Amino acid sequence: MNPAAPNERKAPTEDPVGRYDPRRMAFFHFMFRRFFQKHKRAARVARWGMPRDYGHRPLVVFANHPGWWDGVAFMLLSQALFVPRRMYIPMDKAALDRYPFMRRIGVFGIETGSPRGAIAFLKLAKDVLGAPDRMLWMNAPGRFSDVRERPVPIAPGMTRLPEFAPDAVFVPLALDYPFWTERKAEMLCAFGEPIEGRALEAMDRDARAAALSEALAATMDRLAGDAIARDPARFETLLRGREGMGGIFQMWRRIVAAARGQRYDPRHDPREEAG
């Protein structure tokens, strides 16, 4: 028997359900919130796009993939709007190996771009969705894609998923990160019309991919209208970041306001916000 090289590590076995640790999830949710508040202005969900009562059923939340912040959005939205459900997220295995702690908060690695990886993903997804209090969150395109790209791409694994999870409810999620009036970008979100897994399973794969793409595009298009309006009143605000420019300029404005007996407001646009 040949011993392994000293610096050779055994590849971790993917077991998202068994590895999940609620205490670590609570800790990293706290850390993600702090990180968000430092770098973003606010996390907002369109009033028309708040999640519904989906019953005691497993969920598949399938989102577009506009940027790096999508994983943070999944964390914040799931913990704010879907407690006590447990969230699981597939992620490129090579990328996940750089962040091993994520395996304890529901993230599991998949080998992208190969039939073997697709089969492994579907088996893990079936296991994850085997209980009604679980939900699978994933970026449907399987790659980064601009919010204006049409038709919205749907990865092959996403198209096949209803065959392995026919009892789940499939919920489209639109994400966008526009800049409005402040120096930090917004995180805008909206959940669309749910689709029964059985209805998707009954379709052939081309029709199924088209149905998923059209449902996601419709949600994204409606959210785009609210993003263009730049009206915070159209949204429920789940989390706010730090306002203002920061630094010496903001300190000077605060001193001037205090000297004049005025309330200091660091925002460029002082409109009141809902939420």
PDB file of C-alpha atoms in Angstrom:
ATOM      1  CA  MET A   1       0.000   0.000   0.000  1.00  0.00           C
ATOM      2  CA  ASN A   2       1.466   3.348  -1.043  1.00  0.00           C
ATOM      3  CA  PRO A   3       1.078   6.093   1.570  1.00  0.00           C
ATOM      4  CA  ALA A   4      -0.356   9.376   0.347  1.00  0.00           C
ATOM      5  CA  ALA A   5       2.007  12.289  -0.146  1.00  0.00           C
ATOM      6  CA  PRO A   6       2.339  14.425   3.017  1.00  0.00           C
ATOM      7  CA  ASN A   7       0.737  17.468   1.378  1.00  0.00           C
ATOM      8  CA  GLU A   8      -2.011  15.494  -0.350  1.00  0.00           C
ATOM      9  CA  ARG A   9      -5.443  15.935   1.162  1.00  0.00           C
ATOM     10  CA  LYS A  10      -8.391  13.646   0.728  1.00  0.00           C
ATOM     11  CA  ALA A  11     -11.242  15.279  -1.147  1.00  0.00           C
ATOM     12  CA  PRO A  12     -14.136  16.015   1.239  1.00  0.00           C
ATOM     13  CA  THR A  13     -17.249  13.908   0.894  1.00  0.00           C
ATOM     14  CA  GLU A  14     -20.288  15.999   0.048  1.00  0.00           C
ATOM     15  CA  ASP A  15     -22.980  15.467   2.679  1.00  0.00           C
ATOM     16  CA  PRO A  16     -24.851  18.779   3.002  1.00  0.00           C
ATOM     17  CA  VAL A  17     -27.609  17.466   5.271  1.00  0.00           C
ATOM     18  CA  GLY A  18     -25.242  15.645   7.628  1.00  0.00           C
ATOM     19  CA  ARG A  19     -22.701  18.465   7.810  1.00  0.00           C
ATOM     20  CA  TYR A  20     -25.204  21.262   8.462  1.00  0.00           C
ATOM     21  CA  ASP A  21     -24.548  23.044  11.771  1.00  0.00           C
ATOM     22  CA  PRO A  22     -27.250  25.527  12.950  1.00  0.00           C
ATOM     23  CA  ARG A  23     -24.825  27.248  15.327  1.00  0.00           C
ATOM     24  CA  ARG A  24     -22.352  27.965  12.556  1.00  0.00           C
ATOM     25  CA  MET A  25     -25.175  29.154  10.341  1.00  0.00           C
ATOM     26  CA  ALA A  26     -26.217  31.651  13.037  1.00  0.00           C
ATOM     27  CA  PHE A  27     -22.629  32.857  13.431  1.00  0.00           C
ATOM     28  CA  PHE A  28     -21.956  33.301   9.719  1.00  0.00           C
ATOM     29  CA  HIS A  29     -25.337  34.951   9.199  1.00  0.00           C
ATOM     30  CA  PHE A  30     -24.255  37.537  11.773  1.00  0.00           C
ATOM     31  CA  MET A  31     -20.954  38.012   9.940  1.00  0.00           C
ATOM     32  CA  PHE A  32     -22.636  38.274   6.528  1.00  0.00           C
ATOM     33  CA  ARG A  33     -25.004  40.940   7.884  1.00  0.00           C
ATOM     34  CA  ARG A  34     -22.093  43.028   9.133  1.00  0.00           C
ATOM     35  CA  PHE A  35     -20.263  42.604   5.828  1.00  0.00           C
ATOM     36  CA  PHE A  36     -23.377  43.631   3.915  1.00  0.00           C
ATOM     37  CA  GLN A  37     -23.947  46.731   6.051  1.00  0.00           C
ATOM     38  CA  LYS A  38     -20.401  47.864   5.356  1.00  0.00           C
ATOM     39  CA  HIS A  39     -20.560  47.483   1.579  1.00  0.00           C
ATOM     40  CA  LYS A  40     -24.217  47.881   0.482  1.00  0.00           C
ATOM     41  CA  ARG A  41     -26.866  50.506   1.077  1.00  0.00           C
ATOM     42  CA  ALA A  42     -29.919  48.312   1.690  1.00  0.00           C
ATOM     43  CA  ALA A  43     -31.466  44.906   1.009  1.00  0.00           C
ATOM     44  CA  ARG A  44     -34.973  45.420  -0.363  1.00  0.00           C
ATOM     45  CA  VAL A  45     -37.732  43.061  -1.484  1.00  0.00           C
ATOM     46  CA  ALA A  46     -40.410  44.367  -3.859  1.00  0.00           C
ATOM     47  CA  ARG A  47     -43.784  44.530  -2.098  1.00  0.00           C
ATOM     48  CA  TRP A  48     -45.421  42.472  -4.841  1.00  0.00           C
ATOM     49  CA  GLY A  49     -42.534  40.000  -4.713  1.00  0.00           C
ATOM     50  CA  MET A  50     -42.562  38.952  -1.065  1.00  0.00           C
ATOM     51  CA  PRO A  51     -42.588  35.153  -0.554  1.00  0.00           C
ATOM     52  CA  ARG A  52     -45.919  33.427   0.013  1.00  0.00           C
ATOM     53  CA  ASP A  53     -47.132  30.569   2.137  1.00  0.00           C
ATOM     54  CA  TYR A  54     -45.926  27.590   0.100  1.00  0.00           C
ATOM     55  CA  GLY A  55     -47.271  25.018   2.522  1.00  0.00           C
ATOM     56  CA  HIS A  56     -45.340  22.182   4.117  1.00  0.00           C
ATOM     57  CA  ARG A  57     -43.372  21.444   0.952  1.00  0.00           C
ATOM     58  CA  PRO A  58     -39.699  21.482  -0.056  1.00  0.00           C
ATOM     59  CA  LEU A  59     -38.735  24.544  -2.092  1.00  0.00           C
ATOM     60  CA  VAL A  60     -36.407  25.177  -5.005  1.00  0.00           C
ATOM     61  CA  VAL A  61     -35.567  28.877  -5.256  1.00  0.00           C
ATOM     62  CA  PHE A  62     -34.025  29.469  -8.679  1.00  0.00           C
ATOM     63  CA  ALA A  63     -32.431  32.869  -9.258  1.00  0.00           C
ATOM     64  CA  ASN A  64     -30.642  34.749 -11.997  1.00  0.00           C
ATOM     65  CA  HIS A  65     -26.890  35.181 -11.515  1.00  0.00           C
ATOM     66  CA  PRO A  66     -25.905  38.853 -11.943  1.00  0.00           C
ATOM     67  CA  GLY A  67     -22.927  38.967  -9.595  1.00  0.00           C
ATOM     68  CA  TRP A  68     -20.742  37.871  -6.710  1.00  0.00           C
ATOM     69  CA  TRP A  69     -23.274  39.147  -4.163  1.00  0.00           C
ATOM     70  CA  ASP A  70     -25.835  36.440  -4.983  1.00  0.00           C
ATOM     71  CA  GLY A  71     -24.565  34.130  -2.235  1.00  0.00           C
ATOM     72  CA  VAL A  72     -24.903  36.925   0.321  1.00  0.00           C
ATOM     73  CA  ALA A  73     -28.433  37.598  -0.955  1.00  0.00           C
ATOM     74  CA  PHE A  74     -29.314  33.915  -0.478  1.00  0.00           C
ATOM     75  CA  MET A  75     -28.032  33.991   3.091  1.00  0.00           C
ATOM     76  CA  LEU A  76     -29.847  37.196   4.080  1.00  0.00           C
ATOM     77  CA  LEU A  77     -33.156  36.377   2.386  1.00  0.00           C
ATOM     78  CA  SER A  78     -33.341  32.805   3.639  1.00  0.00           C
ATOM     79  CA  GLN A  79     -32.691  33.783   7.248  1.00  0.00           C
ATOM     80  CA  ALA A  80     -35.024  36.789   7.176  1.00  0.00           C
ATOM     81  CA  LEU A  81     -37.978  35.311   5.289  1.00  0.00           C
ATOM     82  CA  PHE A  82     -37.902  31.499   5.449  1.00  0.00           C
ATOM     83  CA  VAL A  83     -37.124  30.514   9.049  1.00  0.00           C
ATOM     84  CA  PRO A  84     -37.299  27.692  10.202  1.00  0.00           C
ATOM     85  CA  ARG A  85     -36.552  26.136   6.807  1.00  0.00           C
ATOM     86  CA  ARG A  86     -32.965  25.061   6.180  1.00  0.00           C
ATOM     87  CA  MET A  87     -31.212  26.356   3.082  1.00  0.00           C
ATOM     88  CA  TYR A  88     -28.788  24.394   0.904  1.00  0.00           C
ATOM     89  CA  ILE A  89     -26.776  25.809  -2.003  1.00  0.00           C
ATOM     90  CA  PRO A  90     -24.763  24.050  -4.745  1.00  0.00           C
ATOM     91  CA  MET A  91     -21.427  25.657  -5.597  1.00  0.00           C
ATOM     92  CA  ASP A  92     -18.554  24.898  -7.952  1.00  0.00           C
ATOM     93  CA  LYS A  93     -16.420  22.390  -6.061  1.00  0.00           C
ATOM     94  CA  ALA A  94     -13.082  24.024  -6.908  1.00  0.00           C
ATOM     95  CA  ALA A  95     -14.350  27.349  -5.550  1.00  0.00           C
ATOM     96  CA  LEU A  96     -15.889  25.747  -2.462  1.00  0.00           C
ATOM     97  CA  ASP A  97     -12.584  24.053  -1.599  1.00  0.00           C
ATOM     98  CA  ARG A  98     -11.218  27.552  -0.902  1.00  0.00           C
ATOM     99  CA  TYR A  99     -13.994  28.188   1.647  1.00  0.00           C
ATOM    100  CA  PRO A 100     -14.377  24.871   3.508  1.00  0.00           C
ATOM    101  CA  PHE A 101     -16.370  26.450   6.361  1.00  0.00           C
ATOM    102  CA  MET A 102     -19.301  26.813   3.954  1.00  0.00           C
ATOM    103  CA  ARG A 103     -19.853  23.057   3.985  1.00  0.00           C
ATOM    104  CA  ARG A 104     -21.162  23.443   7.548  1.00  0.00           C
ATOM    105  CA  ILE A 105     -23.805  26.013   6.532  1.00  0.00           C
ATOM    106  CA  GLY A 106     -25.515  24.084   3.755  1.00  0.00           C
ATOM    107  CA  VAL A 107     -23.224  24.664   0.764  1.00  0.00           C
ATOM    108  CA  PHE A 108     -22.138  21.594  -1.189  1.00  0.00           C
ATOM    109  CA  GLY A 109     -19.657  21.201  -4.022  1.00  0.00           C
ATOM    110  CA  ILE A 110     -20.492  20.103  -7.558  1.00  0.00           C
ATOM    111  CA  GLU A 111     -18.205  19.323 -10.460  1.00  0.00           C
ATOM    112  CA  THR A 112     -19.312  21.657 -13.228  1.00  0.00           C
ATOM    113  CA  GLY A 113     -19.146  20.972 -16.934  1.00  0.00           C
ATOM    114  CA  SER A 114     -19.269  17.166 -16.819  1.00  0.00           C
ATOM    115  CA  PRO A 115     -22.009  14.501 -16.974  1.00  0.00           C
ATOM    116  CA  ARG A 116     -20.589  12.905 -13.835  1.00  0.00           C
ATOM    117  CA  GLY A 117     -20.900  16.208 -11.965  1.00  0.00           C
ATOM    118  CA  ALA A 118     -24.460  16.726 -13.183  1.00  0.00           C
ATOM    119  CA  ILE A 119     -25.522  13.268 -11.976  1.00  0.00           C
ATOM    120  CA  ALA A 120     -23.862  13.833  -8.585  1.00  0.00           C
ATOM    121  CA  PHE A 121     -25.634  17.188  -8.229  1.00  0.00           C
ATOM    122  CA  LEU A 122     -29.048  15.681  -8.974  1.00  0.00           C
ATOM    123  CA  LYS A 123     -28.534  12.907  -6.427  1.00  0.00           C
ATOM    124  CA  LEU A 124     -27.490  15.403  -3.737  1.00  0.00           C
ATOM    125  CA  ALA A 125     -30.379  17.715  -4.628  1.00  0.00           C
ATOM    126  CA  LYS A 126     -32.834  14.818  -4.294  1.00  0.00           C
ATOM    127  CA  ASP A 127     -31.436  14.079  -0.826  1.00  0.00           C
ATOM    128  CA  VAL A 128     -31.612  17.737   0.214  1.00  0.00           C
ATOM    129  CA  LEU A 129     -35.236  18.026  -0.924  1.00  0.00           C
ATOM    130  CA  GLY A 130     -36.257  14.820   0.849  1.00  0.00           C
ATOM    131  CA  ALA A 131     -37.833  16.715   3.764  1.00  0.00           C
ATOM    132  CA  PRO A 132     -40.525  19.428   3.619  1.00  0.00           C
ATOM    133  CA  ASP A 133     -38.614  21.888   5.809  1.00  0.00           C
ATOM    134  CA  ARG A 134     -35.659  22.122   3.412  1.00  0.00           C
ATOM    135  CA  MET A 135     -35.028  24.387   0.450  1.00  0.00           C
ATOM    136  CA  LEU A 136     -32.498  24.430  -2.351  1.00  0.00           C
ATOM    137  CA  TRP A 137     -31.307  27.843  -3.559  1.00  0.00           C
ATOM    138  CA  MET A 138     -29.419  27.995  -6.836  1.00  0.00           C
ATOM    139  CA  ASN A 139     -28.451  30.275  -9.703  1.00  0.00           C
ATOM    140  CA  ALA A 140     -30.446  28.879 -12.599  1.00  0.00           C
ATOM    141  CA  PRO A 141     -28.100  29.999 -15.424  1.00  0.00           C
ATOM    142  CA  GLY A 142     -25.140  28.080 -14.012  1.00  0.00           C
ATOM    143  CA  ARG A 143     -22.891  31.019 -14.921  1.00  0.00           C
ATOM    144  CA  PHE A 144     -22.787  34.772 -14.419  1.00  0.00           C
ATOM    145  CA  SER A 145     -25.279  36.506 -16.713  1.00  0.00           C
ATOM    146  CA  ASP A 146     -26.316  40.123 -17.127  1.00  0.00           C
ATOM    147  CA  VAL A 147     -29.797  41.092 -15.927  1.00  0.00           C
ATOM    148  CA  ARG A 148     -30.629  42.220 -19.490  1.00  0.00           C
ATOM    149  CA  GLU A 149     -29.723  38.913 -21.146  1.00  0.00           C
ATOM    150  CA  ARG A 150     -32.722  37.286 -22.849  1.00  0.00           C
ATOM    151  CA  PRO A 151     -33.728  34.570 -22.948  1.00  0.00           C
ATOM    152  CA  VAL A 152     -32.547  33.921 -19.412  1.00  0.00           C
ATOM    153  CA  PRO A 153     -30.191  30.916 -19.643  1.00  0.00           C
ATOM    154  CA  ILE A 154     -31.115  27.765 -17.708  1.00  0.00           C
ATOM    155  CA  ALA A 155     -28.408  25.202 -16.889  1.00  0.00           C
ATOM    156  CA  PRO A 156     -29.047  21.566 -17.861  1.00  0.00           C
ATOM    157  CA  GLY A 157     -28.968  20.428 -14.220  1.00  0.00           C
ATOM    158  CA  MET A 158     -31.685  22.939 -13.385  1.00  0.00           C
ATOM    159  CA  THR A 159     -33.788  21.658 -16.274  1.00  0.00           C
ATOM    160  CA  ARG A 160     -33.562  18.049 -15.048  1.00  0.00           C
ATOM    161  CA  LEU A 161     -34.163  18.839 -11.379  1.00  0.00           C
ATOM    162  CA  PRO A 162     -38.012  18.473 -11.482  1.00  0.00           C
ATOM    163  CA  GLU A 163     -37.519  14.820 -12.458  1.00  0.00           C
ATOM    164  CA  PHE A 164     -35.744  14.279  -9.120  1.00  0.00           C
ATOM    165  CA  ALA A 165     -37.900  16.618  -7.015  1.00  0.00           C
ATOM    166  CA  PRO A 166     -41.449  16.505  -8.404  1.00  0.00           C
ATOM    167  CA  ASP A 167     -43.000  17.256  -4.997  1.00  0.00           C
ATOM    168  CA  ALA A 168     -41.105  20.535  -4.614  1.00  0.00           C
ATOM    169  CA  VAL A 169     -42.389  24.020  -5.349  1.00  0.00           C
ATOM    170  CA  PHE A 170     -40.156  25.967  -7.751  1.00  0.00           C
ATOM    171  CA  VAL A 171     -39.960  29.698  -6.960  1.00  0.00           C
ATOM    172  CA  PRO A 172     -38.209  32.216  -9.255  1.00  0.00           C
ATOM    173  CA  LEU A 173     -36.078  34.887  -7.580  1.00  0.00           C
ATOM    174  CA  ALA A 174     -34.956  38.052  -9.373  1.00  0.00           C
ATOM    175  CA  LEU A 175     -31.825  39.836  -8.128  1.00  0.00           C
ATOM    176  CA  ASP A 176     -30.392  43.211  -9.154  1.00  0.00           C
ATOM    177  CA  TYR A 177     -27.738  45.526  -7.684  1.00  0.00           C
ATOM    178  CA  PRO A 178     -28.273  49.025  -9.116  1.00  0.00           C
ATOM    179  CA  PHE A 179     -26.839  52.283  -7.853  1.00  0.00           C
ATOM    180  CA  TRP A 180     -29.494  54.839  -6.935  1.00  0.00           C
ATOM    181  CA  THR A 181     -28.707  58.116  -5.178  1.00  0.00           C
ATOM    182  CA  GLU A 182     -26.069  56.998  -2.673  1.00  0.00           C
ATOM    183  CA  ARG A 183     -22.469  55.841  -3.059  1.00  0.00           C
ATOM    184  CA  LYS A 184     -23.342  52.220  -2.270  1.00  0.00           C
ATOM    185  CA  ALA A 185     -25.415  49.944  -4.482  1.00  0.00           C
ATOM    186  CA  GLU A 186     -28.827  48.582  -3.568  1.00  0.00           C
ATOM    187  CA  MET A 187     -29.674  44.880  -3.326  1.00  0.00           C
ATOM    188  CA  LEU A 188     -33.094  44.515  -4.950  1.00  0.00           C
ATOM    189  CA  CYS A 189     -34.988  41.218  -4.827  1.00  0.00           C
ATOM    190  CA  ALA A 190     -38.375  39.791  -5.809  1.00  0.00           C
ATOM    191  CA  PHE A 191     -39.950  36.330  -5.697  1.00  0.00           C
ATOM    192  CA  GLY A 192     -42.155  35.423  -8.645  1.00  0.00           C
ATOM    193  CA  GLU A 193     -45.055  33.089  -9.337  1.00  0.00           C
ATOM    194  CA  PRO A 194     -44.379  29.571  -7.960  1.00  0.00           C
ATOM    195  CA  ILE A 195     -44.468  26.554 -10.260  1.00  0.00           C
ATOM    196  CA  GLU A 196     -45.471  23.052  -9.200  1.00  0.00           C
ATOM    197  CA  GLY A 197     -42.724  20.480  -9.621  1.00  0.00           C
ATOM    198  CA  ARG A 198     -45.255  17.977 -10.980  1.00  0.00           C
ATOM    199  CA  ALA A 199     -46.252  20.414 -13.710  1.00  0.00           C
ATOM    200  CA  LEU A 200     -42.619  20.844 -14.737  1.00  0.00           C
ATOM    201  CA  GLU A 201     -41.969  17.103 -14.594  1.00  0.00           C
ATOM    202  CA  ALA A 202     -44.828  16.512 -17.044  1.00  0.00           C
ATOM    203  CA  MET A 203     -43.144  18.676 -19.696  1.00  0.00           C
ATOM    204  CA  ASP A 204     -40.391  17.567 -22.043  1.00  0.00           C
ATOM    205  CA  ARG A 205     -37.012  19.083 -21.202  1.00  0.00           C
ATOM    206  CA  ASP A 206     -37.085  21.808 -23.858  1.00  0.00           C
ATOM    207  CA  ALA A 207     -40.525  22.994 -22.723  1.00  0.00           C
ATOM    208  CA  ARG A 208     -39.410  22.778 -19.103  1.00  0.00           C
ATOM    209  CA  ALA A 209     -36.328  24.920 -19.729  1.00  0.00           C
ATOM    210  CA  ALA A 210     -38.492  27.471 -21.544  1.00  0.00           C
ATOM    211  CA  ALA A 211     -41.021  27.571 -18.681  1.00  0.00           C
ATOM    212  CA  LEU A 212     -38.301  28.148 -16.085  1.00  0.00           C
ATOM    213  CA  SER A 213     -36.624  30.802 -18.241  1.00  0.00           C
ATOM    214  CA  GLU A 214     -39.876  32.660 -18.908  1.00  0.00           C
ATOM    215  CA  ALA A 215     -40.932  32.608 -15.233  1.00  0.00           C
ATOM    216  CA  LEU A 216     -37.586  34.008 -14.167  1.00  0.00           C
ATOM    217  CA  ALA A 217     -37.539  36.612 -16.955  1.00  0.00           C
ATOM    218  CA  ALA A 218     -41.041  37.825 -16.036  1.00  0.00           C
ATOM    219  CA  THR A 219     -39.956  38.315 -12.407  1.00  0.00           C
ATOM    220  CA  MET A 220     -36.750  40.077 -13.484  1.00  0.00           C
ATOM    221  CA  ASP A 221     -38.617  42.390 -15.878  1.00  0.00           C
ATOM    222  CA  ARG A 222     -41.091  43.473 -13.212  1.00  0.00           C
ATOM    223  CA  LEU A 223     -38.283  44.083 -10.721  1.00  0.00           C
ATOM    224  CA  ALA A 224     -36.455  46.139 -13.368  1.00  0.00           C
ATOM    225  CA  GLY A 225     -39.431  48.503 -13.508  1.00  0.00           C
ATOM    226  CA  ASP A 226     -39.166  49.114  -9.770  1.00  0.00           C
ATOM    227  CA  ALA A 227     -35.396  49.547 -10.034  1.00  0.00           C
ATOM    228  CA  ILE A 228     -35.848  52.189 -12.739  1.00  0.00           C
ATOM    229  CA  ALA A 229     -38.403  54.057 -10.590  1.00  0.00           C
ATOM    230  CA  ARG A 230     -35.839  54.385  -7.760  1.00  0.00           C
ATOM    231  CA  ASP A 231     -38.656  54.571  -5.232  1.00  0.00           C
ATOM    232  CA  PRO A 232     -37.850  52.913  -1.882  1.00  0.00           C
ATOM    233  CA  ALA A 233     -41.580  52.957  -1.022  1.00  0.00           C
ATOM    234  CA  ARG A 234     -42.111  50.151  -3.533  1.00  0.00           C
ATOM    235  CA  PHE A 235     -39.999  47.850  -1.375  1.00  0.00           C
ATOM    236  CA  GLU A 236     -39.858  46.306   2.048  1.00  0.00           C
ATOM    237  CA  THR A 237     -36.398  47.080   3.424  1.00  0.00           C
ATOM    238  CA  LEU A 238     -34.956  44.079   5.245  1.00  0.00           C
ATOM    239  CA  LEU A 239     -31.551  45.498   6.136  1.00  0.00           C
ATOM    240  CA  ARG A 240     -29.866  48.893   5.861  1.00  0.00           C
ATOM    241  CA  GLY A 241     -26.189  49.603   5.482  1.00  0.00           C
ATOM    242  CA  ARG A 242     -24.211  52.566   6.703  1.00  0.00           C
ATOM    243  CA  GLU A 243     -25.231  55.790   4.989  1.00  0.00           C
ATOM    244  CA  GLY A 244     -23.163  58.722   3.781  1.00  0.00           C
ATOM    245  CA  MET A 245     -19.721  59.213   2.315  1.00  0.00           C
ATOM    246  CA  GLY A 246     -17.743  58.580   5.477  1.00  0.00           C
ATOM    247  CA  GLY A 247     -14.356  60.082   6.238  1.00  0.00           C
ATOM    248  CA  ILE A 248     -13.496  63.697   6.989  1.00  0.00           C
ATOM    249  CA  PHE A 249     -16.252  65.175   4.805  1.00  0.00           C
ATOM    250  CA  GLN A 250     -19.011  63.362   6.695  1.00  0.00           C
ATOM    251  CA  MET A 251     -17.463  64.290  10.034  1.00  0.00           C
ATOM    252  CA  TRP A 252     -17.447  67.964   8.968  1.00  0.00           C
ATOM    253  CA  ARG A 253     -21.121  67.826   7.929  1.00  0.00           C
ATOM    254  CA  ARG A 254     -22.027  66.288  11.271  1.00  0.00           C
ATOM    255  CA  ILE A 255     -20.194  69.072  13.164  1.00  0.00           C
ATOM    256  CA  VAL A 256     -21.892  71.781  11.079  1.00  0.00           C
ATOM    257  CA  ALA A 257     -25.342  70.262  11.681  1.00  0.00           C
ATOM    258  CA  ALA A 258     -24.698  70.093  15.423  1.00  0.00           C
ATOM    259  CA  ALA A 259     -23.529  73.727  15.490  1.00  0.00           C
ATOM    260  CA  ARG A 260     -26.760  74.790  13.766  1.00  0.00           C
ATOM    261  CA  GLY A 261     -28.916  72.700  16.074  1.00  0.00           C
ATOM    262  CA  GLN A 262     -30.063  70.517  13.176  1.00  0.00           C
ATOM    263  CA  ARG A 263     -30.564  66.771  12.955  1.00  0.00           C
ATOM    264  CA  TYR A 264     -27.777  65.287  10.862  1.00  0.00           C
ATOM    265  CA  ASP A 265     -28.870  63.076   7.956  1.00  0.00           C
ATOM    266  CA  PRO A 266     -25.970  61.471   6.027  1.00  0.00           C
ATOM    267  CA  ARG A 267     -28.125  60.505   3.028  1.00  0.00           C
ATOM    268  CA  HIS A 268     -27.962  62.321  -0.284  1.00  0.00           C
ATOM    269  CA  ASP A 269     -31.684  61.589  -0.819  1.00  0.00           C
ATOM    270  CA  PRO A 270     -33.551  62.045   2.494  1.00  0.00           C
ATOM    271  CA  ARG A 271     -36.836  60.444   1.400  1.00  0.00           C
ATOM    272  CA  GLU A 272     -38.466  58.289   4.041  1.00  0.00           C
ATOM    273  CA  GLU A 273     -38.313  54.550   3.438  1.00  0.00           C
ATOM    274  CA  ALA A 274     -40.721  51.759   4.238  1.00  0.00           C
ATOM    275  CA  GLY A 275     -39.710  48.656   6.145  1.00  0.00           C
TER     276      GLY A 275
END
